Amino acid sequence: MTGPSPYRPRHGTPAAALLVIGDVVTDVVALHRSPLAAHTDTAARIALRPGGAGGNVACWAARRGARVRLLARVGADWAAWHEEALRAARVEPALRVDAEAATAVVIALVDAAAERTLVTDSGAAVRLGPDDWDEALLDGTGHVHLSGYLFFSAPGRELAAVVAKAARARGLALSVDPASAGFLRELGTARFLDAVSGTDLLLPNAAEACLLAGRAEPADAAEELSVHCGATVVVTLGADGALVAAGGRVTARVPGLPRRAVDSTGAGDAFTGALLAARLTGADLPAAVAAGCAAGAEAVTVVGGRPAAGGRWDADGR
């Protein structure tokens, strides 16, 4: 640890809320302990879970004691189920119900090493746009977090620009999680970096950071991104923890916590939610990153991307 980061929540107080804007998804999680067999059956334990990067971040932040509200778009098919799940997790949902598109669905194929492959139908999530915005959502807010999935659709990018402008007008700090290396390649890294210009806190994983910076090493990528974006950059390193860069240099390294991994789905979202909750309640950035690492370690021990309401989910997904 070589020094503090300049990133500070601008209006963060214990009473201030975290506003998350992103996706809510119906997750179908299939845990298969043998390799997928082509042209026949592969045995798996299959669980249905509420998910989505935006929803997951919100729930993990609420688990860590933050007041959280979430703006997302869902289809009428699963709207009631998702609203109930969010309220049970102590998240205030601002769900826009789409009369035409179904709720987003992700099939997560999780292997014996707890690594997941995602098959995604973005559904109503990619239709979240400026018409869904209500500036009253910023009332009482101390920090705004944008899920990177917003930036992979035209309406989402428009909404992100509107929200960023409104947040800056109120002096609120803004964070972005790039979300998906695959979707970043499709969009183009230059286009994404231009869209997130002015962000206070960028939260990529190692693969996303290296892709965005065009560097092979996460530390080098973090340093470059901190200069290019003018942001504090926190890169998650899986079981190895996380590192922080600001002003072109690594300012902190936080080790991971060893856990027996069951499902890595949502571990990055858990990290983000816990980090932001800790910052809103006054933790310095290294301590907040440590809280994020602890949440990420907890997340890999349960099935799906969210904490269970009031307890753990078991490794069999029940």
PDB file of C-alpha atoms in Angstrom:
ATOM      1  CA  MET A   1       0.000   0.000   0.000  1.00  0.00           C
ATOM      2  CA  THR A   2       1.741   3.130  -1.208  1.00  0.00           C
ATOM      3  CA  GLY A   3      -0.688   5.944  -0.593  1.00  0.00           C
ATOM      4  CA  PRO A   4      -4.266   7.120  -0.534  1.00  0.00           C
ATOM      5  CA  SER A   5      -6.475   7.500  -3.580  1.00  0.00           C
ATOM      6  CA  PRO A   6      -7.965  10.929  -4.377  1.00  0.00           C
ATOM      7  CA  TYR A   7     -11.423   9.435  -4.908  1.00  0.00           C
ATOM      8  CA  ARG A   8     -13.961  10.675  -2.366  1.00  0.00           C
ATOM      9  CA  PRO A   9     -17.768  10.357  -2.307  1.00  0.00           C
ATOM     10  CA  ARG A  10     -18.864  13.966  -2.518  1.00  0.00           C
ATOM     11  CA  HIS A  11     -22.059  13.821  -0.495  1.00  0.00           C
ATOM     12  CA  GLY A  12     -21.565  10.472   1.195  1.00  0.00           C
ATOM     13  CA  THR A  13     -23.056  10.295   4.675  1.00  0.00           C
ATOM     14  CA  PRO A  14     -24.470   7.373   6.634  1.00  0.00           C
ATOM     15  CA  ALA A  15     -27.973   8.610   5.696  1.00  0.00           C
ATOM     16  CA  ALA A  16     -27.247   9.050   1.978  1.00  0.00           C
ATOM     17  CA  ALA A  17     -28.566   6.490  -0.470  1.00  0.00           C
ATOM     18  CA  LEU A  18     -26.829   4.609  -3.256  1.00  0.00           C
ATOM     19  CA  LEU A  19     -28.624   4.849  -6.595  1.00  0.00           C
ATOM     20  CA  VAL A  20     -27.886   1.932  -8.929  1.00  0.00           C
ATOM     21  CA  ILE A  21     -28.979   2.073 -12.563  1.00  0.00           C
ATOM     22  CA  GLY A  22     -28.706  -1.122 -14.524  1.00  0.00           C
ATOM     23  CA  ASP A  23     -30.180  -4.487 -15.329  1.00  0.00           C
ATOM     24  CA  VAL A  24     -32.437  -6.956 -13.574  1.00  0.00           C
ATOM     25  CA  VAL A  25     -32.293 -10.449 -15.036  1.00  0.00           C
ATOM     26  CA  THR A  26     -33.838 -13.851 -14.475  1.00  0.00           C
ATOM     27  CA  ASP A  27     -30.869 -16.187 -14.011  1.00  0.00           C
ATOM     28  CA  VAL A  28     -30.985 -19.883 -14.842  1.00  0.00           C
ATOM     29  CA  VAL A  29     -27.909 -21.344 -13.156  1.00  0.00           C
ATOM     30  CA  ALA A  30     -26.764 -24.819 -14.213  1.00  0.00           C
ATOM     31  CA  LEU A  31     -23.972 -26.352 -12.130  1.00  0.00           C
ATOM     32  CA  HIS A  32     -22.401 -29.166 -14.141  1.00  0.00           C
ATOM     33  CA  ARG A  33     -19.523 -31.076 -12.568  1.00  0.00           C
ATOM     34  CA  SER A  34     -18.522 -32.944 -15.722  1.00  0.00           C
ATOM     35  CA  PRO A  35     -17.641 -31.283 -19.063  1.00  0.00           C
ATOM     36  CA  LEU A  36     -20.549 -30.434 -21.326  1.00  0.00           C
ATOM     37  CA  ALA A  37     -21.228 -33.359 -23.643  1.00  0.00           C
ATOM     38  CA  ALA A  38     -22.068 -32.470 -27.232  1.00  0.00           C
ATOM     39  CA  HIS A  39     -25.214 -33.934 -28.836  1.00  0.00           C
ATOM     40  CA  THR A  40     -26.473 -35.547 -25.614  1.00  0.00           C
ATOM     41  CA  ASP A  41     -27.291 -34.870 -21.942  1.00  0.00           C
ATOM     42  CA  THR A  42     -25.032 -33.475 -19.245  1.00  0.00           C
ATOM     43  CA  ALA A  43     -26.186 -33.901 -15.648  1.00  0.00           C
ATOM     44  CA  ALA A  44     -26.519 -30.625 -13.721  1.00  0.00           C
ATOM     45  CA  ARG A  45     -28.131 -29.023 -10.696  1.00  0.00           C
ATOM     46  CA  ILE A  46     -30.309 -26.197 -12.038  1.00  0.00           C
ATOM     47  CA  ALA A  47     -31.567 -23.224 -10.010  1.00  0.00           C
ATOM     48  CA  LEU A  48     -33.686 -20.199 -10.873  1.00  0.00           C
ATOM     49  CA  ARG A  49     -32.397 -16.989  -9.292  1.00  0.00           C
ATOM     50  CA  PRO A  50     -33.038 -13.234  -9.541  1.00  0.00           C
ATOM     51  CA  GLY A  51     -29.946 -11.624 -10.999  1.00  0.00           C
ATOM     52  CA  GLY A  52     -28.521  -8.965 -13.289  1.00  0.00           C
ATOM     53  CA  ALA A  53     -25.458  -6.853 -12.546  1.00  0.00           C
ATOM     54  CA  GLY A  54     -27.501  -3.843 -11.434  1.00  0.00           C
ATOM     55  CA  GLY A  55     -29.780  -5.864  -9.188  1.00  0.00           C
ATOM     56  CA  ASN A  56     -26.882  -7.828  -7.739  1.00  0.00           C
ATOM     57  CA  VAL A  57     -24.853  -4.718  -6.874  1.00  0.00           C
ATOM     58  CA  ALA A  58     -27.905  -3.173  -5.214  1.00  0.00           C
ATOM     59  CA  CYS A  59     -28.596  -6.268  -3.109  1.00  0.00           C
ATOM     60  CA  TRP A  60     -25.005  -6.687  -1.943  1.00  0.00           C
ATOM     61  CA  ALA A  61     -24.835  -2.992  -1.006  1.00  0.00           C
ATOM     62  CA  ALA A  62     -28.050  -3.344   0.976  1.00  0.00           C
ATOM     63  CA  ARG A  63     -26.631  -6.466   2.641  1.00  0.00           C
ATOM     64  CA  ARG A  64     -23.757  -4.270   3.854  1.00  0.00           C
ATOM     65  CA  GLY A  65     -26.171  -1.755   5.387  1.00  0.00           C
ATOM     66  CA  ALA A  66     -26.543   0.874   2.655  1.00  0.00           C
ATOM     67  CA  ARG A  67     -29.812   2.516   1.696  1.00  0.00           C
ATOM     68  CA  VAL A  68     -30.212   1.516  -1.942  1.00  0.00           C
ATOM     69  CA  ARG A  69     -32.595   2.297  -4.768  1.00  0.00           C
ATOM     70  CA  LEU A  70     -32.467   0.643  -8.173  1.00  0.00           C
ATOM     71  CA  LEU A  71     -33.675   1.814 -11.571  1.00  0.00           C
ATOM     72  CA  ALA A  72     -34.123  -1.020 -14.072  1.00  0.00           C
ATOM     73  CA  ARG A  73     -36.462  -2.234 -16.809  1.00  0.00           C
ATOM     74  CA  VAL A  74     -38.195  -5.610 -16.771  1.00  0.00           C
ATOM     75  CA  GLY A  75     -40.930  -7.341 -18.693  1.00  0.00           C
ATOM     76  CA  ALA A  76     -44.415  -7.846 -17.315  1.00  0.00           C
ATOM     77  CA  ASP A  77     -43.711 -11.606 -17.208  1.00  0.00           C
ATOM     78  CA  TRP A  78     -41.359 -11.511 -14.196  1.00  0.00           C
ATOM     79  CA  ALA A  79     -41.901  -7.980 -12.838  1.00  0.00           C
ATOM     80  CA  ALA A  80     -43.748  -8.949  -9.660  1.00  0.00           C
ATOM     81  CA  TRP A  81     -41.250 -11.698  -8.806  1.00  0.00           C
ATOM     82  CA  HIS A  82     -38.291  -9.380  -9.221  1.00  0.00           C
ATOM     83  CA  GLU A  83     -39.892  -6.563  -7.243  1.00  0.00           C
ATOM     84  CA  GLU A  84     -40.637  -8.948  -4.378  1.00  0.00           C
ATOM     85  CA  ALA A  85     -37.052 -10.253  -4.404  1.00  0.00           C
ATOM     86  CA  LEU A  86     -35.585  -6.747  -4.339  1.00  0.00           C
ATOM     87  CA  ARG A  87     -37.824  -5.596  -1.507  1.00  0.00           C
ATOM     88  CA  ALA A  88     -36.944  -8.734   0.465  1.00  0.00           C
ATOM     89  CA  ALA A  89     -33.290  -7.712   0.057  1.00  0.00           C
ATOM     90  CA  ARG A  90     -34.120  -4.211   1.409  1.00  0.00           C
ATOM     91  CA  VAL A  91     -33.651  -2.529  -1.978  1.00  0.00           C
ATOM     92  CA  GLU A  92     -36.114   0.151  -3.080  1.00  0.00           C
ATOM     93  CA  PRO A  93     -37.039  -0.851  -6.653  1.00  0.00           C
ATOM     94  CA  ALA A  94     -37.893   1.644  -9.363  1.00  0.00           C
ATOM     95  CA  LEU A  95     -38.764  -0.976 -11.972  1.00  0.00           C
ATOM     96  CA  ARG A  96     -40.094   0.175 -15.326  1.00  0.00           C
ATOM     97  CA  VAL A  97     -42.373  -2.541 -16.717  1.00  0.00           C
ATOM     98  CA  ASP A  98     -42.053  -3.111 -20.449  1.00  0.00           C
ATOM     99  CA  ALA A  99     -45.320  -4.117 -22.113  1.00  0.00           C
ATOM    100  CA  GLU A 100     -43.580  -5.401 -25.247  1.00  0.00           C
ATOM    101  CA  ALA A 101     -40.304  -7.068 -24.282  1.00  0.00           C
ATOM    102  CA  ALA A 102     -39.779  -9.944 -21.872  1.00  0.00           C
ATOM    103  CA  THR A 103     -37.492  -9.743 -18.856  1.00  0.00           C
ATOM    104  CA  ALA A 104     -33.837 -10.402 -19.642  1.00  0.00           C
ATOM    105  CA  VAL A 105     -32.713 -14.013 -19.102  1.00  0.00           C
ATOM    106  CA  VAL A 106     -29.190 -15.310 -18.577  1.00  0.00           C
ATOM    107  CA  ILE A 107     -28.262 -18.976 -18.610  1.00  0.00           C
ATOM    108  CA  ALA A 108     -25.136 -19.421 -16.473  1.00  0.00           C
ATOM    109  CA  LEU A 109     -23.276 -22.676 -17.124  1.00  0.00           C
ATOM    110  CA  VAL A 110     -21.050 -23.209 -14.090  1.00  0.00           C
ATOM    111  CA  ASP A 111     -18.341 -25.867 -14.233  1.00  0.00           C
ATOM    112  CA  ALA A 112     -16.558 -27.855 -11.533  1.00  0.00           C
ATOM    113  CA  ALA A 113     -14.049 -25.018 -11.032  1.00  0.00           C
ATOM    114  CA  ALA A 114     -16.957 -22.598 -10.353  1.00  0.00           C
ATOM    115  CA  GLU A 115     -16.198 -20.700 -13.569  1.00  0.00           C
ATOM    116  CA  ARG A 116     -19.243 -19.627 -15.531  1.00  0.00           C
ATOM    117  CA  THR A 117     -20.124 -19.245 -19.176  1.00  0.00           C
ATOM    118  CA  LEU A 118     -23.065 -16.913 -19.808  1.00  0.00           C
ATOM    119  CA  VAL A 119     -25.690 -17.142 -22.529  1.00  0.00           C
ATOM    120  CA  THR A 120     -27.668 -13.901 -22.577  1.00  0.00           C
ATOM    121  CA  ASP A 121     -31.047 -12.738 -23.875  1.00  0.00           C
ATOM    122  CA  SER A 122     -31.040  -9.056 -22.933  1.00  0.00           C
ATOM    123  CA  GLY A 123     -34.797  -8.602 -23.374  1.00  0.00           C
ATOM    124  CA  ALA A 124     -36.283  -5.517 -21.735  1.00  0.00           C
ATOM    125  CA  ALA A 125     -32.977  -4.588 -20.052  1.00  0.00           C
ATOM    126  CA  VAL A 126     -31.541  -3.033 -23.214  1.00  0.00           C
ATOM    127  CA  ARG A 127     -34.651  -0.852 -23.603  1.00  0.00           C
ATOM    128  CA  LEU A 128     -33.903   1.095 -20.412  1.00  0.00           C
ATOM    129  CA  GLY A 129     -33.489   4.671 -21.628  1.00  0.00           C
ATOM    130  CA  PRO A 130     -33.990   8.397 -20.968  1.00  0.00           C
ATOM    131  CA  ASP A 131     -37.778   8.081 -20.850  1.00  0.00           C
ATOM    132  CA  ASP A 132     -37.367   5.895 -17.746  1.00  0.00           C
ATOM    133  CA  TRP A 133     -35.422   8.560 -15.876  1.00  0.00           C
ATOM    134  CA  ASP A 134     -36.836  10.566 -12.985  1.00  0.00           C
ATOM    135  CA  GLU A 135     -34.463  13.104 -11.432  1.00  0.00           C
ATOM    136  CA  ALA A 136     -36.264  12.678  -8.113  1.00  0.00           C
ATOM    137  CA  LEU A 137     -34.286   9.424  -7.816  1.00  0.00           C
ATOM    138  CA  LEU A 138     -31.283  11.620  -6.952  1.00  0.00           C
ATOM    139  CA  ASP A 139     -33.017  13.144  -3.925  1.00  0.00           C
ATOM    140  CA  GLY A 140     -31.153  11.928  -0.839  1.00  0.00           C
ATOM    141  CA  THR A 141     -28.589  10.114  -2.957  1.00  0.00           C
ATOM    142  CA  GLY A 142     -24.896  10.148  -2.028  1.00  0.00           C
ATOM    143  CA  HIS A 143     -23.476   8.128  -4.912  1.00  0.00           C
ATOM    144  CA  VAL A 144     -24.632   6.976  -8.363  1.00  0.00           C
ATOM    145  CA  HIS A 145     -23.527   3.675  -9.871  1.00  0.00           C
ATOM    146  CA  LEU A 146     -24.040   2.755 -13.525  1.00  0.00           C
ATOM    147  CA  SER A 147     -23.900  -0.856 -14.648  1.00  0.00           C
ATOM    148  CA  GLY A 148     -21.720  -1.224 -17.726  1.00  0.00           C
ATOM    149  CA  TYR A 149     -24.513  -3.056 -19.508  1.00  0.00           C
ATOM    150  CA  LEU A 150     -26.169   0.338 -19.976  1.00  0.00           C
ATOM    151  CA  PHE A 151     -23.448   1.293 -22.426  1.00  0.00           C
ATOM    152  CA  PHE A 152     -24.098  -1.625 -24.777  1.00  0.00           C
ATOM    153  CA  SER A 153     -27.379  -0.220 -26.147  1.00  0.00           C
ATOM    154  CA  ALA A 154     -28.196   3.164 -27.670  1.00  0.00           C
ATOM    155  CA  PRO A 155     -31.005   3.966 -25.177  1.00  0.00           C
ATOM    156  CA  GLY A 156     -28.737   2.927 -22.306  1.00  0.00           C
ATOM    157  CA  ARG A 157     -25.920   5.196 -23.435  1.00  0.00           C
ATOM    158  CA  GLU A 158     -28.377   8.086 -23.745  1.00  0.00           C
ATOM    159  CA  LEU A 159     -29.668   7.408 -20.242  1.00  0.00           C
ATOM    160  CA  ALA A 160     -26.133   7.164 -18.835  1.00  0.00           C
ATOM    161  CA  ALA A 161     -25.298  10.580 -20.304  1.00  0.00           C
ATOM    162  CA  VAL A 162     -28.449  12.132 -18.833  1.00  0.00           C
ATOM    163  CA  VAL A 163     -27.808  10.620 -15.399  1.00  0.00           C
ATOM    164  CA  ALA A 164     -24.136  11.599 -15.383  1.00  0.00           C
ATOM    165  CA  LYS A 165     -24.998  15.212 -16.199  1.00  0.00           C
ATOM    166  CA  ALA A 166     -27.650  15.326 -13.470  1.00  0.00           C
ATOM    167  CA  ALA A 167     -25.345  13.696 -10.914  1.00  0.00           C
ATOM    168  CA  ARG A 168     -22.510  16.122 -11.638  1.00  0.00           C
ATOM    169  CA  ALA A 169     -24.889  19.066 -11.339  1.00  0.00           C
ATOM    170  CA  ARG A 170     -25.601  17.907  -7.782  1.00  0.00           C
ATOM    171  CA  GLY A 171     -21.937  17.217  -6.982  1.00  0.00           C
ATOM    172  CA  LEU A 172     -22.462  13.463  -6.711  1.00  0.00           C
ATOM    173  CA  ALA A 173     -19.722  10.910  -7.324  1.00  0.00           C
ATOM    174  CA  LEU A 174     -20.288   8.465 -10.173  1.00  0.00           C
ATOM    175  CA  SER A 175     -18.983   4.913 -10.660  1.00  0.00           C
ATOM    176  CA  VAL A 176     -19.125   2.504 -13.602  1.00  0.00           C
ATOM    177  CA  ASP A 177     -18.534  -1.244 -13.813  1.00  0.00           C
ATOM    178  CA  PRO A 178     -17.595  -2.180 -17.425  1.00  0.00           C
ATOM    179  CA  ALA A 179     -19.527  -5.458 -16.986  1.00  0.00           C
ATOM    180  CA  SER A 180     -18.550  -7.652 -19.969  1.00  0.00           C
ATOM    181  CA  ALA A 181     -15.345  -8.070 -21.949  1.00  0.00           C
ATOM    182  CA  GLY A 182     -17.313  -9.716 -24.757  1.00  0.00           C
ATOM    183  CA  PHE A 183     -19.766  -6.833 -25.094  1.00  0.00           C
ATOM    184  CA  LEU A 184     -16.906  -4.314 -24.764  1.00  0.00           C
ATOM    185  CA  ARG A 185     -15.256  -5.855 -27.834  1.00  0.00           C
ATOM    186  CA  GLU A 186     -18.507  -5.575 -29.786  1.00  0.00           C
ATOM    187  CA  LEU A 187     -19.041  -1.936 -28.789  1.00  0.00           C
ATOM    188  CA  GLY A 188     -15.398  -0.933 -29.186  1.00  0.00           C
ATOM    189  CA  THR A 189     -13.131   0.116 -26.338  1.00  0.00           C
ATOM    190  CA  ALA A 190     -12.629   3.677 -27.581  1.00  0.00           C
ATOM    191  CA  ARG A 191     -16.376   4.194 -27.760  1.00  0.00           C
ATOM    192  CA  PHE A 192     -16.850   2.870 -24.227  1.00  0.00           C
ATOM    193  CA  LEU A 193     -14.042   4.978 -22.768  1.00  0.00           C
ATOM    194  CA  ASP A 194     -15.468   8.066 -24.420  1.00  0.00           C
ATOM    195  CA  ALA A 195     -18.906   7.308 -22.940  1.00  0.00           C
ATOM    196  CA  VAL A 196     -17.528   6.955 -19.391  1.00  0.00           C
ATOM    197  CA  SER A 197     -15.334  10.059 -19.551  1.00  0.00           C
ATOM    198  CA  GLY A 198     -15.667  12.013 -16.317  1.00  0.00           C
ATOM    199  CA  THR A 199     -16.452   8.970 -14.175  1.00  0.00           C
ATOM    200  CA  ASP A 200     -15.008   9.192 -10.673  1.00  0.00           C
ATOM    201  CA  LEU A 201     -14.558   5.474 -10.080  1.00  0.00           C
ATOM    202  CA  LEU A 202     -14.048   2.753 -12.718  1.00  0.00           C
ATOM    203  CA  LEU A 203     -14.432  -0.853 -11.529  1.00  0.00           C
ATOM    204  CA  PRO A 204     -13.259  -3.368 -14.158  1.00  0.00           C
ATOM    205  CA  ASN A 205     -12.113  -6.924 -13.609  1.00  0.00           C
ATOM    206  CA  ALA A 206      -8.652  -7.867 -14.850  1.00  0.00           C
ATOM    207  CA  ALA A 207      -9.808  -8.995 -18.295  1.00  0.00           C
ATOM    208  CA  GLU A 208     -11.866  -5.842 -18.834  1.00  0.00           C
ATOM    209  CA  ALA A 209      -9.063  -3.564 -17.648  1.00  0.00           C
ATOM    210  CA  CYS A 210      -6.485  -5.184 -19.923  1.00  0.00           C
ATOM    211  CA  LEU A 211      -8.869  -5.019 -22.870  1.00  0.00           C
ATOM    212  CA  LEU A 212      -9.728  -1.352 -22.280  1.00  0.00           C
ATOM    213  CA  ALA A 213      -6.107  -0.292 -21.853  1.00  0.00           C
ATOM    214  CA  GLY A 214      -4.581  -2.615 -24.423  1.00  0.00           C
ATOM    215  CA  ARG A 215      -2.108  -3.862 -21.810  1.00  0.00           C
ATOM    216  CA  ALA A 216      -1.248  -7.413 -20.763  1.00  0.00           C
ATOM    217  CA  GLU A 217      -0.858  -6.806 -17.017  1.00  0.00           C
ATOM    218  CA  PRO A 218      -3.760  -5.618 -14.800  1.00  0.00           C
ATOM    219  CA  ALA A 219      -1.549  -3.200 -12.834  1.00  0.00           C
ATOM    220  CA  ASP A 220      -0.253  -1.572 -16.008  1.00  0.00           C
ATOM    221  CA  ALA A 221      -3.800  -1.396 -17.354  1.00  0.00           C
ATOM    222  CA  ALA A 222      -5.110   0.188 -14.158  1.00  0.00           C
ATOM    223  CA  GLU A 223      -2.403   2.848 -14.183  1.00  0.00           C
ATOM    224  CA  GLU A 224      -3.058   3.707 -17.817  1.00  0.00           C
ATOM    225  CA  LEU A 225      -6.829   3.836 -17.366  1.00  0.00           C
ATOM    226  CA  SER A 226      -6.504   6.100 -14.326  1.00  0.00           C
ATOM    227  CA  VAL A 227      -4.723   8.643 -16.521  1.00  0.00           C
ATOM    228  CA  HIS A 228      -6.857   8.187 -19.633  1.00  0.00           C
ATOM    229  CA  CYS A 229     -10.170   8.431 -17.747  1.00  0.00           C
ATOM    230  CA  GLY A 230      -9.051  10.819 -15.018  1.00  0.00           C
ATOM    231  CA  ALA A 231     -10.624   8.383 -12.572  1.00  0.00           C
ATOM    232  CA  THR A 232      -9.692   6.186  -9.666  1.00  0.00           C
ATOM    233  CA  VAL A 233      -9.541   2.642 -11.050  1.00  0.00           C
ATOM    234  CA  VAL A 234     -10.134  -0.454  -8.928  1.00  0.00           C
ATOM    235  CA  VAL A 235      -9.337  -3.717 -10.704  1.00  0.00           C
ATOM    236  CA  THR A 236     -10.626  -6.984  -9.270  1.00  0.00           C
ATOM    237  CA  LEU A 237      -8.259  -9.949  -9.547  1.00  0.00           C
ATOM    238  CA  GLY A 238     -10.523 -12.828  -8.539  1.00  0.00           C
ATOM    239  CA  ALA A 239      -9.081 -14.872  -5.684  1.00  0.00           C
ATOM    240  CA  ASP A 240      -6.013 -12.599  -5.673  1.00  0.00           C
ATOM    241  CA  GLY A 241      -7.998  -9.618  -4.400  1.00  0.00           C
ATOM    242  CA  ALA A 242      -7.906  -6.181  -6.022  1.00  0.00           C
ATOM    243  CA  LEU A 243      -5.655  -3.240  -6.777  1.00  0.00           C
ATOM    244  CA  VAL A 244      -6.256   0.512  -6.869  1.00  0.00           C
ATOM    245  CA  ALA A 245      -4.695   3.013  -9.255  1.00  0.00           C
ATOM    246  CA  ALA A 246      -4.973   6.795  -9.390  1.00  0.00           C
ATOM    247  CA  GLY A 247      -2.967   9.459 -11.198  1.00  0.00           C
ATOM    248  CA  GLY A 248      -1.010   6.891 -13.188  1.00  0.00           C
ATOM    249  CA  ARG A 249       0.237   4.713 -10.329  1.00  0.00           C
ATOM    250  CA  VAL A 250      -0.947   1.825  -8.202  1.00  0.00           C
ATOM    251  CA  THR A 251      -1.815   3.209  -4.781  1.00  0.00           C
ATOM    252  CA  ALA A 252      -3.075   0.104  -2.982  1.00  0.00           C
ATOM    253  CA  ARG A 253      -3.206  -3.691  -3.226  1.00  0.00           C
ATOM    254  CA  VAL A 254      -5.701  -5.694  -1.178  1.00  0.00           C
ATOM    255  CA  PRO A 255      -5.404  -9.489  -0.918  1.00  0.00           C
ATOM    256  CA  GLY A 256      -8.292 -11.826  -1.567  1.00  0.00           C
ATOM    257  CA  LEU A 257      -9.780 -14.237   0.961  1.00  0.00           C
ATOM    258  CA  PRO A 258      -9.545 -17.994   0.325  1.00  0.00           C
ATOM    259  CA  ARG A 259     -12.882 -19.731  -0.091  1.00  0.00           C
ATOM    260  CA  ARG A 260     -14.118 -22.987  -1.616  1.00  0.00           C
ATOM    261  CA  ALA A 261     -15.835 -21.668  -4.720  1.00  0.00           C
ATOM    262  CA  VAL A 262     -19.173 -23.065  -5.830  1.00  0.00           C
ATOM    263  CA  ASP A 263     -20.318 -20.454  -8.349  1.00  0.00           C
ATOM    264  CA  SER A 264     -18.432 -17.327  -9.429  1.00  0.00           C
ATOM    265  CA  THR A 265     -21.582 -15.681 -10.845  1.00  0.00           C
ATOM    266  CA  GLY A 266     -21.975 -12.193  -9.407  1.00  0.00           C
ATOM    267  CA  ALA A 267     -18.718 -12.123  -7.428  1.00  0.00           C
ATOM    268  CA  GLY A 268     -17.714  -8.861  -9.089  1.00  0.00           C
ATOM    269  CA  ASP A 269     -21.139  -7.393  -8.380  1.00  0.00           C
ATOM    270  CA  ALA A 270     -20.775  -8.370  -4.715  1.00  0.00           C
ATOM    271  CA  PHE A 271     -17.391  -6.634  -4.634  1.00  0.00           C
ATOM    272  CA  THR A 272     -18.838  -3.462  -6.143  1.00  0.00           C
ATOM    273  CA  GLY A 273     -21.893  -3.354  -3.893  1.00  0.00           C
ATOM    274  CA  ALA A 274     -19.917  -3.864  -0.689  1.00  0.00           C
ATOM    275  CA  LEU A 275     -17.230  -1.357  -1.714  1.00  0.00           C
ATOM    276  CA  LEU A 276     -19.787   1.365  -2.465  1.00  0.00           C
ATOM    277  CA  ALA A 277     -21.715   0.673   0.740  1.00  0.00           C
ATOM    278  CA  ALA A 278     -18.523   0.966   2.760  1.00  0.00           C
ATOM    279  CA  ARG A 279     -17.611   4.258   1.102  1.00  0.00           C
ATOM    280  CA  LEU A 280     -21.034   5.722   1.793  1.00  0.00           C
ATOM    281  CA  THR A 281     -20.639   4.935   5.472  1.00  0.00           C
ATOM    282  CA  GLY A 282     -17.247   6.616   5.723  1.00  0.00           C
ATOM    283  CA  ALA A 283     -14.620   3.922   5.018  1.00  0.00           C
ATOM    284  CA  ASP A 284     -11.444   4.998   3.273  1.00  0.00           C
ATOM    285  CA  LEU A 285     -10.856   3.429  -0.130  1.00  0.00           C
ATOM    286  CA  PRO A 286      -8.445   0.610   0.904  1.00  0.00           C
ATOM    287  CA  ALA A 287     -10.850  -0.435   3.667  1.00  0.00           C
ATOM    288  CA  ALA A 288     -13.765  -0.290   1.239  1.00  0.00           C
ATOM    289  CA  VAL A 289     -11.833  -2.438  -1.251  1.00  0.00           C
ATOM    290  CA  ALA A 290     -11.187  -4.944   1.544  1.00  0.00           C
ATOM    291  CA  ALA A 291     -14.934  -5.007   2.262  1.00  0.00           C
ATOM    292  CA  GLY A 292     -15.484  -5.649  -1.443  1.00  0.00           C
ATOM    293  CA  CYS A 293     -13.011  -8.534  -1.419  1.00  0.00           C
ATOM    294  CA  ALA A 294     -14.782 -10.063   1.580  1.00  0.00           C
ATOM    295  CA  ALA A 295     -18.146  -9.846  -0.181  1.00  0.00           C
ATOM    296  CA  GLY A 296     -16.697 -11.328  -3.369  1.00  0.00           C
ATOM    297  CA  ALA A 297     -15.305 -14.230  -1.360  1.00  0.00           C
ATOM    298  CA  GLU A 298     -18.709 -14.798   0.205  1.00  0.00           C
ATOM    299  CA  ALA A 299     -20.429 -14.602  -3.166  1.00  0.00           C
ATOM    300  CA  VAL A 300     -18.524 -17.539  -4.676  1.00  0.00           C
ATOM    301  CA  THR A 301     -19.797 -19.825  -1.909  1.00  0.00           C
ATOM    302  CA  VAL A 302     -23.466 -19.469  -2.905  1.00  0.00           C
ATOM    303  CA  VAL A 303     -25.429 -20.224  -6.061  1.00  0.00           C
ATOM    304  CA  GLY A 304     -26.465 -17.192  -8.102  1.00  0.00           C
ATOM    305  CA  GLY A 305     -25.381 -13.574  -8.038  1.00  0.00           C
ATOM    306  CA  ARG A 306     -27.032 -12.318  -4.855  1.00  0.00           C
ATOM    307  CA  PRO A 307     -26.893 -12.923  -1.114  1.00  0.00           C
ATOM    308  CA  ALA A 308     -29.766 -14.873   0.347  1.00  0.00           C
ATOM    309  CA  ALA A 309     -32.290 -12.813   2.294  1.00  0.00           C
ATOM    310  CA  GLY A 310     -31.413 -13.476   5.920  1.00  0.00           C
ATOM    311  CA  GLY A 311     -28.943 -16.305   5.315  1.00  0.00           C
ATOM    312  CA  ARG A 312     -26.892 -18.440   2.960  1.00  0.00           C
ATOM    313  CA  TRP A 313     -27.990 -20.452  -0.026  1.00  0.00           C
ATOM    314  CA  ASP A 314     -26.503 -23.912  -0.075  1.00  0.00           C
ATOM    315  CA  ALA A 315     -24.115 -25.268  -2.664  1.00  0.00           C
ATOM    316  CA  ASP A 316     -26.832 -27.342  -4.319  1.00  0.00           C
ATOM    317  CA  GLY A 317     -28.780 -24.230  -5.237  1.00  0.00           C
ATOM    318  CA  ARG A 318     -31.771 -24.801  -2.965  1.00  0.00           C
TER     319      ARG A 318
END
